[in-house]
């Protein structure tokens, strides 16, 4: 296990290096340059002086080398727009994104596994067809469209829930207020994951329930709940764990749309705002952070996968 972890960490470092190079080259190749330099009140001399101060006149390999050296020293640079350290901006926004995506993922897992199991046990029943229909709807519906519909219904028409932000302006922090602000973005972010996990759980359970060892367990007279919980569910969850490992980074990346629709001050919204103004240091810092989250989730998925299926040796 130790050798496996060291090998995976080495691969993670190499991948981060590749991601940083590709992101750096792409963002610096975008036409127009930082919007900071597009201010019509700046003279040509001012723009040229600012480009020189930001190091934008240097060749790209030189700029990348300088950025990488600073990153290795723990310095992600400063935002072109706010002059704040990128590390501080990310430290402020990342917990908000992890809170939102974490709750959404827990909600989708907590509902999807029971729904998938019940749907498989009652295959071709009315309940199974309803779950299949809702799952298809959840996978097909665009995230931004669902978010707008929920805002119109629950915020504008019914006035039950806030339309955006993390807290009500002018009010002191309260847990109830924070939960109210979390409900709509959590539903939007969890819907697609819930639908996909339900379908995978159902398929896995149907496949496992037809195996010989399940029939043997039933023939021994074991209660149905024991057969399902001890013999079927664990094996059925193996492909589901793989899907969860894919959904976590997708949730972090997909949070950009949800956070923008609901004005949630997280990493996704920060990255969108930085990309729209071509704030290079913030875009690079946000991309690097998301890449680290993806690699960590992938590593955890592999470890859980090996735990659920002892035939898989990761050592």
PDB file of C-alpha atoms in Angstrom:
ATOM      1  CA  UNK A   1       0.000   0.000   0.000  1.00  0.00           C
ATOM      2  CA  UNK A   2       2.856   2.386   0.811  1.00  0.00           C
ATOM      3  CA  UNK A   3       4.505   1.857  -2.579  1.00  0.00           C
ATOM      4  CA  UNK A   4       1.139   2.337  -4.268  1.00  0.00           C
ATOM      5  CA  UNK A   5       0.583   5.658  -2.505  1.00  0.00           C
ATOM      6  CA  UNK A   6       4.057   6.892  -3.399  1.00  0.00           C
ATOM      7  CA  UNK A   7       3.515   5.909  -7.047  1.00  0.00           C
ATOM      8  CA  UNK A   8       0.142   7.652  -7.172  1.00  0.00           C
ATOM      9  CA  UNK A   9       1.539  10.798  -5.532  1.00  0.00           C
ATOM     10  CA  UNK A  10       4.354  10.880  -8.099  1.00  0.00           C
ATOM     11  CA  UNK A  11       1.796  10.538 -10.904  1.00  0.00           C
ATOM     12  CA  UNK A  12      -0.262  13.328  -9.304  1.00  0.00           C
ATOM     13  CA  UNK A  13       2.735  15.679  -9.313  1.00  0.00           C
ATOM     14  CA  UNK A  14       3.425  14.934 -12.985  1.00  0.00           C
ATOM     15  CA  UNK A  15      -0.237  15.512 -13.880  1.00  0.00           C
ATOM     16  CA  UNK A  16      -0.305  18.793 -11.966  1.00  0.00           C
ATOM     17  CA  UNK A  17       2.790  19.904 -13.876  1.00  0.00           C
ATOM     18  CA  UNK A  18       1.133  19.069 -17.214  1.00  0.00           C
ATOM     19  CA  UNK A  19      -2.143  20.766 -16.200  1.00  0.00           C
ATOM     20  CA  UNK A  20      -0.260  23.911 -15.168  1.00  0.00           C
ATOM     21  CA  UNK A  21       1.631  24.092 -18.490  1.00  0.00           C
ATOM     22  CA  UNK A  22      -1.494  23.573 -20.620  1.00  0.00           C
ATOM     23  CA  UNK A  23      -3.552  26.069 -18.592  1.00  0.00           C
ATOM     24  CA  UNK A  24      -0.785  28.663 -18.599  1.00  0.00           C
ATOM     25  CA  UNK A  25      -0.282  28.451 -22.354  1.00  0.00           C
ATOM     26  CA  UNK A  26      -4.019  28.508 -23.131  1.00  0.00           C
ATOM     27  CA  UNK A  27      -4.880  31.486 -20.925  1.00  0.00           C
ATOM     28  CA  UNK A  28      -1.905  33.502 -22.139  1.00  0.00           C
ATOM     29  CA  UNK A  29      -2.703  32.657 -25.776  1.00  0.00           C
ATOM     30  CA  UNK A  30      -6.228  34.096 -25.522  1.00  0.00           C
ATOM     31  CA  UNK A  31      -6.512  37.270 -27.631  1.00  0.00           C
ATOM     32  CA  UNK A  32      -6.892  40.645 -25.986  1.00  0.00           C
ATOM     33  CA  UNK A  33      -4.838  40.169 -22.840  1.00  0.00           C
ATOM     34  CA  UNK A  34      -6.010  41.134 -19.338  1.00  0.00           C
ATOM     35  CA  UNK A  35      -9.037  43.460 -19.317  1.00  0.00           C
ATOM     36  CA  UNK A  36      -7.067  45.574 -16.851  1.00  0.00           C
ATOM     37  CA  UNK A  37      -5.123  46.879 -19.844  1.00  0.00           C
ATOM     38  CA  UNK A  38      -8.280  47.687 -21.835  1.00  0.00           C
ATOM     39  CA  UNK A  39      -9.180  50.735 -19.768  1.00  0.00           C
ATOM     40  CA  UNK A  40      -9.815  53.525 -22.315  1.00  0.00           C
ATOM     41  CA  UNK A  41      -8.440  56.082 -19.872  1.00  0.00           C
ATOM     42  CA  UNK A  42      -4.962  54.522 -20.053  1.00  0.00           C
ATOM     43  CA  UNK A  43      -2.503  55.943 -22.531  1.00  0.00           C
ATOM     44  CA  UNK A  44      -0.363  53.714 -24.733  1.00  0.00           C
ATOM     45  CA  UNK A  45       2.639  54.521 -22.527  1.00  0.00           C
ATOM     46  CA  UNK A  46       0.706  53.531 -19.389  1.00  0.00           C
ATOM     47  CA  UNK A  47      -0.347  50.196 -20.946  1.00  0.00           C
ATOM     48  CA  UNK A  48       3.205  49.419 -22.028  1.00  0.00           C
ATOM     49  CA  UNK A  49       4.544  50.281 -18.550  1.00  0.00           C
ATOM     50  CA  UNK A  50       1.949  48.030 -16.885  1.00  0.00           C
ATOM     51  CA  UNK A  51       2.725  45.149 -19.258  1.00  0.00           C
ATOM     52  CA  UNK A  52       6.391  45.531 -18.355  1.00  0.00           C
ATOM     53  CA  UNK A  53       5.599  45.563 -14.612  1.00  0.00           C
ATOM     54  CA  UNK A  54       3.425  42.437 -14.932  1.00  0.00           C
ATOM     55  CA  UNK A  55       6.104  40.686 -16.966  1.00  0.00           C
ATOM     56  CA  UNK A  56       3.764  40.162 -19.923  1.00  0.00           C
ATOM     57  CA  UNK A  57       6.384  41.243 -22.465  1.00  0.00           C
ATOM     58  CA  UNK A  58       8.645  38.310 -21.600  1.00  0.00           C
ATOM     59  CA  UNK A  59       8.489  35.090 -23.664  1.00  0.00           C
ATOM     60  CA  UNK A  60       5.902  32.609 -22.387  1.00  0.00           C
ATOM     61  CA  UNK A  61       8.479  30.024 -21.181  1.00  0.00           C
ATOM     62  CA  UNK A  62      10.117  32.745 -19.076  1.00  0.00           C
ATOM     63  CA  UNK A  63       6.755  33.830 -17.647  1.00  0.00           C
ATOM     64  CA  UNK A  64       5.828  30.218 -16.869  1.00  0.00           C
ATOM     65  CA  UNK A  65       9.171  29.543 -15.206  1.00  0.00           C
ATOM     66  CA  UNK A  66       8.761  32.624 -13.026  1.00  0.00           C
ATOM     67  CA  UNK A  67       5.174  31.636 -12.098  1.00  0.00           C
ATOM     68  CA  UNK A  68       6.170  28.034 -11.314  1.00  0.00           C
ATOM     69  CA  UNK A  69       9.076  29.170  -9.141  1.00  0.00           C
ATOM     70  CA  UNK A  70       6.734  31.396  -7.124  1.00  0.00           C
ATOM     71  CA  UNK A  71       4.166  28.578  -6.800  1.00  0.00           C
ATOM     72  CA  UNK A  72       6.807  26.198  -5.472  1.00  0.00           C
ATOM     73  CA  UNK A  73       7.569  28.849  -2.845  1.00  0.00           C
ATOM     74  CA  UNK A  74       3.862  29.023  -1.913  1.00  0.00           C
ATOM     75  CA  UNK A  75       3.151  32.237  -3.784  1.00  0.00           C
ATOM     76  CA  UNK A  76       0.304  32.096  -6.344  1.00  0.00           C
ATOM     77  CA  UNK A  77       0.719  35.765  -7.228  1.00  0.00           C
ATOM     78  CA  UNK A  78      -1.721  38.641  -6.963  1.00  0.00           C
ATOM     79  CA  UNK A  79      -4.982  39.279  -8.765  1.00  0.00           C
ATOM     80  CA  UNK A  80      -4.682  41.801 -11.576  1.00  0.00           C
ATOM     81  CA  UNK A  81      -8.110  43.224 -10.705  1.00  0.00           C
ATOM     82  CA  UNK A  82      -8.090  43.428  -6.893  1.00  0.00           C
ATOM     83  CA  UNK A  83      -4.314  43.250  -6.143  1.00  0.00           C
ATOM     84  CA  UNK A  84      -5.197  40.704  -3.421  1.00  0.00           C
ATOM     85  CA  UNK A  85      -3.032  37.561  -3.037  1.00  0.00           C
ATOM     86  CA  UNK A  86      -4.512  34.705  -5.070  1.00  0.00           C
ATOM     87  CA  UNK A  87      -3.910  32.329  -2.168  1.00  0.00           C
ATOM     88  CA  UNK A  88      -6.135  34.462   0.067  1.00  0.00           C
ATOM     89  CA  UNK A  89      -8.872  34.660  -2.559  1.00  0.00           C
ATOM     90  CA  UNK A  90      -8.870  30.867  -2.945  1.00  0.00           C
ATOM     91  CA  UNK A  91      -8.752  30.315   0.823  1.00  0.00           C
ATOM     92  CA  UNK A  92     -11.850  32.527   1.155  1.00  0.00           C
ATOM     93  CA  UNK A  93     -13.822  30.846  -1.645  1.00  0.00           C
ATOM     94  CA  UNK A  94     -12.788  27.164  -1.483  1.00  0.00           C
ATOM     95  CA  UNK A  95     -14.628  26.350   1.797  1.00  0.00           C
ATOM     96  CA  UNK A  96     -17.843  27.739   0.307  1.00  0.00           C
ATOM     97  CA  UNK A  97     -17.529  25.480  -2.731  1.00  0.00           C
ATOM     98  CA  UNK A  98     -16.637  22.425  -0.646  1.00  0.00           C
ATOM     99  CA  UNK A  99     -19.627  23.118   1.617  1.00  0.00           C
ATOM    100  CA  UNK A 100     -22.023  23.320  -1.315  1.00  0.00           C
ATOM    101  CA  UNK A 101     -20.619  20.385  -3.304  1.00  0.00           C
ATOM    102  CA  UNK A 102     -20.148  18.248  -0.184  1.00  0.00           C
ATOM    103  CA  UNK A 103     -23.766  18.610   0.926  1.00  0.00           C
ATOM    104  CA  UNK A 104     -25.013  18.079  -2.624  1.00  0.00           C
ATOM    105  CA  UNK A 105     -22.920  14.917  -3.020  1.00  0.00           C
ATOM    106  CA  UNK A 106     -23.984  13.516   0.359  1.00  0.00           C
ATOM    107  CA  UNK A 107     -27.618  14.227  -0.496  1.00  0.00           C
ATOM    108  CA  UNK A 108     -27.367  12.525  -3.873  1.00  0.00           C
ATOM    109  CA  UNK A 109     -25.557   9.463  -2.444  1.00  0.00           C
ATOM    110  CA  UNK A 110     -27.912   9.183   0.521  1.00  0.00           C
ATOM    111  CA  UNK A 111     -30.966   9.154  -1.758  1.00  0.00           C
ATOM    112  CA  UNK A 112     -29.587   7.377  -4.814  1.00  0.00           C
ATOM    113  CA  UNK A 113     -28.441   4.138  -3.159  1.00  0.00           C
ATOM    114  CA  UNK A 114     -31.768   3.341  -1.405  1.00  0.00           C
ATOM    115  CA  UNK A 115     -33.737   4.363  -4.519  1.00  0.00           C
ATOM    116  CA  UNK A 116     -31.523   2.234  -6.767  1.00  0.00           C
ATOM    117  CA  UNK A 117     -31.783  -0.799  -4.458  1.00  0.00           C
ATOM    118  CA  UNK A 118     -35.578  -0.530  -4.089  1.00  0.00           C
ATOM    119  CA  UNK A 119     -35.967   0.001  -7.811  1.00  0.00           C
ATOM    120  CA  UNK A 120     -33.894  -3.128  -8.544  1.00  0.00           C
ATOM    121  CA  UNK A 121     -35.779  -5.246  -5.987  1.00  0.00           C
ATOM    122  CA  UNK A 122     -39.103  -4.127  -7.520  1.00  0.00           C
ATOM    123  CA  UNK A 123     -37.981  -4.338 -11.114  1.00  0.00           C
ATOM    124  CA  UNK A 124     -40.608  -3.423 -13.745  1.00  0.00           C
ATOM    125  CA  UNK A 125     -43.041  -2.254 -11.050  1.00  0.00           C
ATOM    126  CA  UNK A 126     -44.756   1.132 -11.092  1.00  0.00           C
ATOM    127  CA  UNK A 127     -42.202   2.439  -8.569  1.00  0.00           C
ATOM    128  CA  UNK A 128     -39.340   1.236 -10.778  1.00  0.00           C
ATOM    129  CA  UNK A 129     -40.793   3.065 -13.784  1.00  0.00           C
ATOM    130  CA  UNK A 130     -41.285   6.271 -11.766  1.00  0.00           C
ATOM    131  CA  UNK A 131     -37.684   6.167 -10.521  1.00  0.00           C
ATOM    132  CA  UNK A 132     -36.432   5.493 -14.063  1.00  0.00           C
ATOM    133  CA  UNK A 133     -38.468   8.403 -15.423  1.00  0.00           C
ATOM    134  CA  UNK A 134     -37.295  10.823 -12.740  1.00  0.00           C
ATOM    135  CA  UNK A 135     -33.689   9.673 -13.244  1.00  0.00           C
ATOM    136  CA  UNK A 136     -33.919  10.280 -16.987  1.00  0.00           C
ATOM    137  CA  UNK A 137     -35.358  13.744 -16.309  1.00  0.00           C
ATOM    138  CA  UNK A 138     -32.579  14.524 -13.820  1.00  0.00           C
ATOM    139  CA  UNK A 139     -29.821  13.522 -16.227  1.00  0.00           C
ATOM    140  CA  UNK A 140     -31.343  15.385 -19.167  1.00  0.00           C
ATOM    141  CA  UNK A 141     -32.240  18.710 -17.572  1.00  0.00           C
ATOM    142  CA  UNK A 142     -29.653  21.532 -17.945  1.00  0.00           C
ATOM    143  CA  UNK A 143     -28.275  22.794 -14.641  1.00  0.00           C
ATOM    144  CA  UNK A 144     -28.720  26.487 -15.393  1.00  0.00           C
ATOM    145  CA  UNK A 145     -32.325  25.952 -16.579  1.00  0.00           C
ATOM    146  CA  UNK A 146     -33.276  24.065 -13.422  1.00  0.00           C
ATOM    147  CA  UNK A 147     -31.665  26.776 -11.304  1.00  0.00           C
ATOM    148  CA  UNK A 148     -33.615  29.547 -13.035  1.00  0.00           C
ATOM    149  CA  UNK A 149     -36.905  27.624 -12.747  1.00  0.00           C
ATOM    150  CA  UNK A 150     -36.371  27.042  -9.022  1.00  0.00           C
ATOM    151  CA  UNK A 151     -35.586  30.724  -8.474  1.00  0.00           C
ATOM    152  CA  UNK A 152     -38.735  31.782 -10.341  1.00  0.00           C
ATOM    153  CA  UNK A 153     -40.971  29.338  -8.432  1.00  0.00           C
ATOM    154  CA  UNK A 154     -39.563  29.340  -4.891  1.00  0.00           C
ATOM    155  CA  UNK A 155     -37.968  32.783  -4.675  1.00  0.00           C
ATOM    156  CA  UNK A 156     -40.022  35.066  -6.898  1.00  0.00           C
ATOM    157  CA  UNK A 157     -43.484  33.462  -6.942  1.00  0.00           C
ATOM    158  CA  UNK A 158     -43.726  31.769  -3.522  1.00  0.00           C
ATOM    159  CA  UNK A 159     -41.051  33.848  -1.724  1.00  0.00           C
ATOM    160  CA  UNK A 160     -40.098  30.840   0.390  1.00  0.00           C
ATOM    161  CA  UNK A 161     -36.357  30.818  -0.228  1.00  0.00           C
ATOM    162  CA  UNK A 162     -33.682  33.400  -1.128  1.00  0.00           C
ATOM    163  CA  UNK A 163     -32.640  33.650  -4.754  1.00  0.00           C
ATOM    164  CA  UNK A 164     -28.912  33.859  -4.144  1.00  0.00           C
ATOM    165  CA  UNK A 165     -25.938  34.554  -1.909  1.00  0.00           C
ATOM    166  CA  UNK A 166     -24.870  32.843   1.309  1.00  0.00           C
ATOM    167  CA  UNK A 167     -26.670  35.064   3.799  1.00  0.00           C
ATOM    168  CA  UNK A 168     -29.357  37.731   3.967  1.00  0.00           C
ATOM    169  CA  UNK A 169     -27.850  41.188   3.674  1.00  0.00           C
ATOM    170  CA  UNK A 170     -28.016  43.236   6.849  1.00  0.00           C
ATOM    171  CA  UNK A 171     -28.776  40.274   9.113  1.00  0.00           C
ATOM    172  CA  UNK A 172     -26.457  38.533  11.581  1.00  0.00           C
ATOM    173  CA  UNK A 173     -25.319  35.004  10.785  1.00  0.00           C
ATOM    174  CA  UNK A 174     -27.767  32.263  11.686  1.00  0.00           C
ATOM    175  CA  UNK A 175     -27.790  28.575  10.824  1.00  0.00           C
ATOM    176  CA  UNK A 176     -31.391  28.714   9.623  1.00  0.00           C
ATOM    177  CA  UNK A 177     -30.589  31.560   7.237  1.00  0.00           C
ATOM    178  CA  UNK A 178     -27.547  29.691   5.884  1.00  0.00           C
ATOM    179  CA  UNK A 179     -29.611  26.524   5.332  1.00  0.00           C
ATOM    180  CA  UNK A 180     -32.251  28.519   3.452  1.00  0.00           C
ATOM    181  CA  UNK A 181     -29.565  29.871   1.122  1.00  0.00           C
ATOM    182  CA  UNK A 182     -28.165  26.371   0.618  1.00  0.00           C
ATOM    183  CA  UNK A 183     -31.401  24.593  -0.331  1.00  0.00           C
ATOM    184  CA  UNK A 184     -31.860  25.711  -3.943  1.00  0.00           C
ATOM    185  CA  UNK A 185     -28.216  25.459  -5.136  1.00  0.00           C
ATOM    186  CA  UNK A 186     -27.880  22.110  -3.367  1.00  0.00           C
ATOM    187  CA  UNK A 187     -30.955  20.734  -5.147  1.00  0.00           C
ATOM    188  CA  UNK A 188     -29.641  21.925  -8.503  1.00  0.00           C
ATOM    189  CA  UNK A 189     -26.178  20.477  -7.939  1.00  0.00           C
ATOM    190  CA  UNK A 190     -27.482  17.177  -6.535  1.00  0.00           C
ATOM    191  CA  UNK A 191     -30.139  16.476  -9.173  1.00  0.00           C
ATOM    192  CA  UNK A 192     -27.905  15.234 -11.986  1.00  0.00           C
ATOM    193  CA  UNK A 193     -25.682  13.229  -9.613  1.00  0.00           C
ATOM    194  CA  UNK A 194     -28.721  11.690  -7.908  1.00  0.00           C
ATOM    195  CA  UNK A 195     -30.187  10.567 -11.201  1.00  0.00           C
ATOM    196  CA  UNK A 196     -26.932   9.071 -12.455  1.00  0.00           C
ATOM    197  CA  UNK A 197     -26.093   7.267  -9.190  1.00  0.00           C
ATOM    198  CA  UNK A 198     -29.616   5.824  -8.961  1.00  0.00           C
ATOM    199  CA  UNK A 199     -29.311   4.308 -12.420  1.00  0.00           C
ATOM    200  CA  UNK A 200     -25.874   2.804 -11.675  1.00  0.00           C
ATOM    201  CA  UNK A 201     -27.036   1.398  -8.321  1.00  0.00           C
ATOM    202  CA  UNK A 202     -30.115  -0.161  -9.924  1.00  0.00           C
ATOM    203  CA  UNK A 203     -28.075  -1.730 -12.740  1.00  0.00           C
ATOM    204  CA  UNK A 204     -25.454  -3.040 -10.304  1.00  0.00           C
ATOM    205  CA  UNK A 205     -28.070  -4.568  -8.005  1.00  0.00           C
ATOM    206  CA  UNK A 206     -29.939  -6.256 -10.883  1.00  0.00           C
ATOM    207  CA  UNK A 207     -26.683  -7.754 -12.138  1.00  0.00           C
ATOM    208  CA  UNK A 208     -25.582  -8.978  -8.700  1.00  0.00           C
ATOM    209  CA  UNK A 209     -29.009 -10.411  -7.754  1.00  0.00           C
ATOM    210  CA  UNK A 210     -28.788 -12.799 -10.703  1.00  0.00           C
ATOM    211  CA  UNK A 211     -25.442 -14.263  -9.580  1.00  0.00           C
ATOM    212  CA  UNK A 212     -25.149 -17.877  -8.411  1.00  0.00           C
ATOM    213  CA  UNK A 213     -23.884 -16.975  -4.928  1.00  0.00           C
ATOM    214  CA  UNK A 214     -27.033 -14.904  -4.324  1.00  0.00           C
ATOM    215  CA  UNK A 215     -29.228 -17.879  -5.303  1.00  0.00           C
ATOM    216  CA  UNK A 216     -27.094 -20.063  -3.004  1.00  0.00           C
ATOM    217  CA  UNK A 217     -27.574 -17.625  -0.137  1.00  0.00           C
ATOM    218  CA  UNK A 218     -31.334 -17.625  -0.694  1.00  0.00           C
ATOM    219  CA  UNK A 219     -31.342 -21.449  -0.916  1.00  0.00           C
ATOM    220  CA  UNK A 220     -29.677 -21.607   2.511  1.00  0.00           C
ATOM    221  CA  UNK A 221     -32.720 -19.849   3.901  1.00  0.00           C
ATOM    222  CA  UNK A 222     -31.088 -16.536   4.695  1.00  0.00           C
ATOM    223  CA  UNK A 223     -33.556 -13.673   5.175  1.00  0.00           C
ATOM    224  CA  UNK A 224     -33.976 -11.435   2.146  1.00  0.00           C
ATOM    225  CA  UNK A 225     -32.674  -8.351   3.965  1.00  0.00           C
ATOM    226  CA  UNK A 226     -29.461 -10.225   4.907  1.00  0.00           C
ATOM    227  CA  UNK A 227     -28.935 -11.408   1.328  1.00  0.00           C
ATOM    228  CA  UNK A 228     -29.396  -7.885   0.012  1.00  0.00           C
ATOM    229  CA  UNK A 229     -27.384  -6.007   2.646  1.00  0.00           C
ATOM    230  CA  UNK A 230     -24.505  -8.447   3.222  1.00  0.00           C
ATOM    231  CA  UNK A 231     -24.102 -10.242  -0.096  1.00  0.00           C
ATOM    232  CA  UNK A 232     -25.582  -8.130  -2.886  1.00  0.00           C
ATOM    233  CA  UNK A 233     -25.189  -4.486  -1.934  1.00  0.00           C
ATOM    234  CA  UNK A 234     -21.436  -4.529  -1.298  1.00  0.00           C
ATOM    235  CA  UNK A 235     -20.654  -5.967  -4.725  1.00  0.00           C
ATOM    236  CA  UNK A 236     -23.243  -3.781  -6.420  1.00  0.00           C
ATOM    237  CA  UNK A 237     -21.605  -0.679  -4.956  1.00  0.00           C
ATOM    238  CA  UNK A 238     -18.235  -1.318  -6.623  1.00  0.00           C
ATOM    239  CA  UNK A 239     -19.158   0.370  -9.941  1.00  0.00           C
ATOM    240  CA  UNK A 240     -21.073   3.030  -7.973  1.00  0.00           C
ATOM    241  CA  UNK A 241     -17.901   3.970  -6.085  1.00  0.00           C
ATOM    242  CA  UNK A 242     -16.144   4.479  -9.404  1.00  0.00           C
ATOM    243  CA  UNK A 243     -18.951   6.784 -10.527  1.00  0.00           C
ATOM    244  CA  UNK A 244     -18.797   8.735  -7.256  1.00  0.00           C
ATOM    245  CA  UNK A 245     -15.086   9.247  -7.839  1.00  0.00           C
ATOM    246  CA  UNK A 246     -15.924  10.806 -11.192  1.00  0.00           C
ATOM    247  CA  UNK A 247     -18.846  12.851  -9.849  1.00  0.00           C
ATOM    248  CA  UNK A 248     -16.858  14.661  -7.151  1.00  0.00           C
ATOM    249  CA  UNK A 249     -14.511  16.495  -9.534  1.00  0.00           C
ATOM    250  CA  UNK A 250     -17.441  17.009 -11.895  1.00  0.00           C
ATOM    251  CA  UNK A 251     -19.425  18.544  -9.035  1.00  0.00           C
ATOM    252  CA  UNK A 252     -16.558  20.918  -8.214  1.00  0.00           C
ATOM    253  CA  UNK A 253     -16.269  21.887 -11.871  1.00  0.00           C
ATOM    254  CA  UNK A 254     -20.047  22.053 -12.386  1.00  0.00           C
ATOM    255  CA  UNK A 255     -20.365  24.257  -9.337  1.00  0.00           C
ATOM    256  CA  UNK A 256     -19.190  27.140 -11.528  1.00  0.00           C
ATOM    257  CA  UNK A 257     -22.599  27.271 -13.237  1.00  0.00           C
ATOM    258  CA  UNK A 258     -24.589  26.777 -10.044  1.00  0.00           C
ATOM    259  CA  UNK A 259     -22.551  29.348  -8.126  1.00  0.00           C
ATOM    260  CA  UNK A 260     -22.981  31.871 -10.940  1.00  0.00           C
ATOM    261  CA  UNK A 261     -26.771  31.334 -11.142  1.00  0.00           C
ATOM    262  CA  UNK A 262     -27.211  31.635  -7.347  1.00  0.00           C
ATOM    263  CA  UNK A 263     -24.453  34.240  -6.736  1.00  0.00           C
ATOM    264  CA  UNK A 264     -22.762  31.741  -4.411  1.00  0.00           C
ATOM    265  CA  UNK A 265     -19.296  33.115  -3.511  1.00  0.00           C
ATOM    266  CA  UNK A 266     -17.308  29.978  -4.265  1.00  0.00           C
ATOM    267  CA  UNK A 267     -14.370  28.854  -6.364  1.00  0.00           C
ATOM    268  CA  UNK A 268     -16.462  28.325  -9.489  1.00  0.00           C
ATOM    269  CA  UNK A 269     -17.791  31.861  -9.491  1.00  0.00           C
ATOM    270  CA  UNK A 270     -14.301  33.202  -8.762  1.00  0.00           C
ATOM    271  CA  UNK A 271     -12.898  31.280 -11.760  1.00  0.00           C
ATOM    272  CA  UNK A 272     -15.694  32.479 -14.066  1.00  0.00           C
ATOM    273  CA  UNK A 273     -15.173  36.112 -13.048  1.00  0.00           C
ATOM    274  CA  UNK A 274     -11.398  35.780 -13.437  1.00  0.00           C
ATOM    275  CA  UNK A 275     -11.715  34.134 -16.855  1.00  0.00           C
ATOM    276  CA  UNK A 276     -14.079  36.847 -18.106  1.00  0.00           C
ATOM    277  CA  UNK A 277     -11.528  39.533 -17.212  1.00  0.00           C
ATOM    278  CA  UNK A 278      -8.515  37.347 -18.109  1.00  0.00           C
ATOM    279  CA  UNK A 279      -7.088  37.670 -14.629  1.00  0.00           C
ATOM    280  CA  UNK A 280      -4.255  35.201 -15.291  1.00  0.00           C
ATOM    281  CA  UNK A 281      -3.002  34.549 -11.739  1.00  0.00           C
ATOM    282  CA  UNK A 282      -6.516  33.849 -10.392  1.00  0.00           C
ATOM    283  CA  UNK A 283      -7.398  31.536 -13.298  1.00  0.00           C
ATOM    284  CA  UNK A 284      -4.170  29.595 -12.842  1.00  0.00           C
ATOM    285  CA  UNK A 285      -4.593  29.371  -9.067  1.00  0.00           C
ATOM    286  CA  UNK A 286      -8.210  28.203  -9.362  1.00  0.00           C
ATOM    287  CA  UNK A 287      -7.338  25.614 -12.005  1.00  0.00           C
ATOM    288  CA  UNK A 288      -4.465  24.261  -9.941  1.00  0.00           C
ATOM    289  CA  UNK A 289      -6.715  23.995  -6.867  1.00  0.00           C
ATOM    290  CA  UNK A 290      -9.467  22.154  -8.748  1.00  0.00           C
ATOM    291  CA  UNK A 291      -6.857  19.803 -10.256  1.00  0.00           C
ATOM    292  CA  UNK A 292      -5.582  18.958  -6.763  1.00  0.00           C
ATOM    293  CA  UNK A 293      -9.161  18.225  -5.604  1.00  0.00           C
ATOM    294  CA  UNK A 294      -9.667  15.959  -8.632  1.00  0.00           C
ATOM    295  CA  UNK A 295      -6.465  14.018  -7.991  1.00  0.00           C
ATOM    296  CA  UNK A 296      -7.242  13.583  -4.279  1.00  0.00           C
ATOM    297  CA  UNK A 297     -10.754  12.317  -5.054  1.00  0.00           C
ATOM    298  CA  UNK A 298      -9.326   9.903  -7.619  1.00  0.00           C
ATOM    299  CA  UNK A 299      -6.855   8.530  -5.076  1.00  0.00           C
ATOM    300  CA  UNK A 300      -9.548   8.111  -2.412  1.00  0.00           C
ATOM    301  CA  UNK A 301     -11.782   6.353  -4.952  1.00  0.00           C
ATOM    302  CA  UNK A 302      -9.062   3.830  -5.775  1.00  0.00           C
ATOM    303  CA  UNK A 303      -8.499   3.095  -2.073  1.00  0.00           C
ATOM    304  CA  UNK A 304     -12.232   2.600  -1.395  1.00  0.00           C
ATOM    305  CA  UNK A 305     -12.503   0.461  -4.545  1.00  0.00           C
ATOM    306  CA  UNK A 306      -9.779  -1.838  -3.230  1.00  0.00           C
ATOM    307  CA  UNK A 307     -11.506  -2.057   0.155  1.00  0.00           C
ATOM    308  CA  UNK A 308     -14.861  -3.055  -1.354  1.00  0.00           C
ATOM    309  CA  UNK A 309     -13.331  -5.646  -3.679  1.00  0.00           C
ATOM    310  CA  UNK A 310     -10.468  -7.566  -1.990  1.00  0.00           C
ATOM    311  CA  UNK A 311      -9.591  -9.148  -5.358  1.00  0.00           C
ATOM    312  CA  UNK A 312      -8.202  -5.769  -6.356  1.00  0.00           C
ATOM    313  CA  UNK A 313      -4.717  -5.361  -4.952  1.00  0.00           C
ATOM    314  CA  UNK A 314      -3.332  -1.869  -4.955  1.00  0.00           C
ATOM    315  CA  UNK A 315      -0.049  -2.689  -3.322  1.00  0.00           C
TER     316      UNK A 315
END
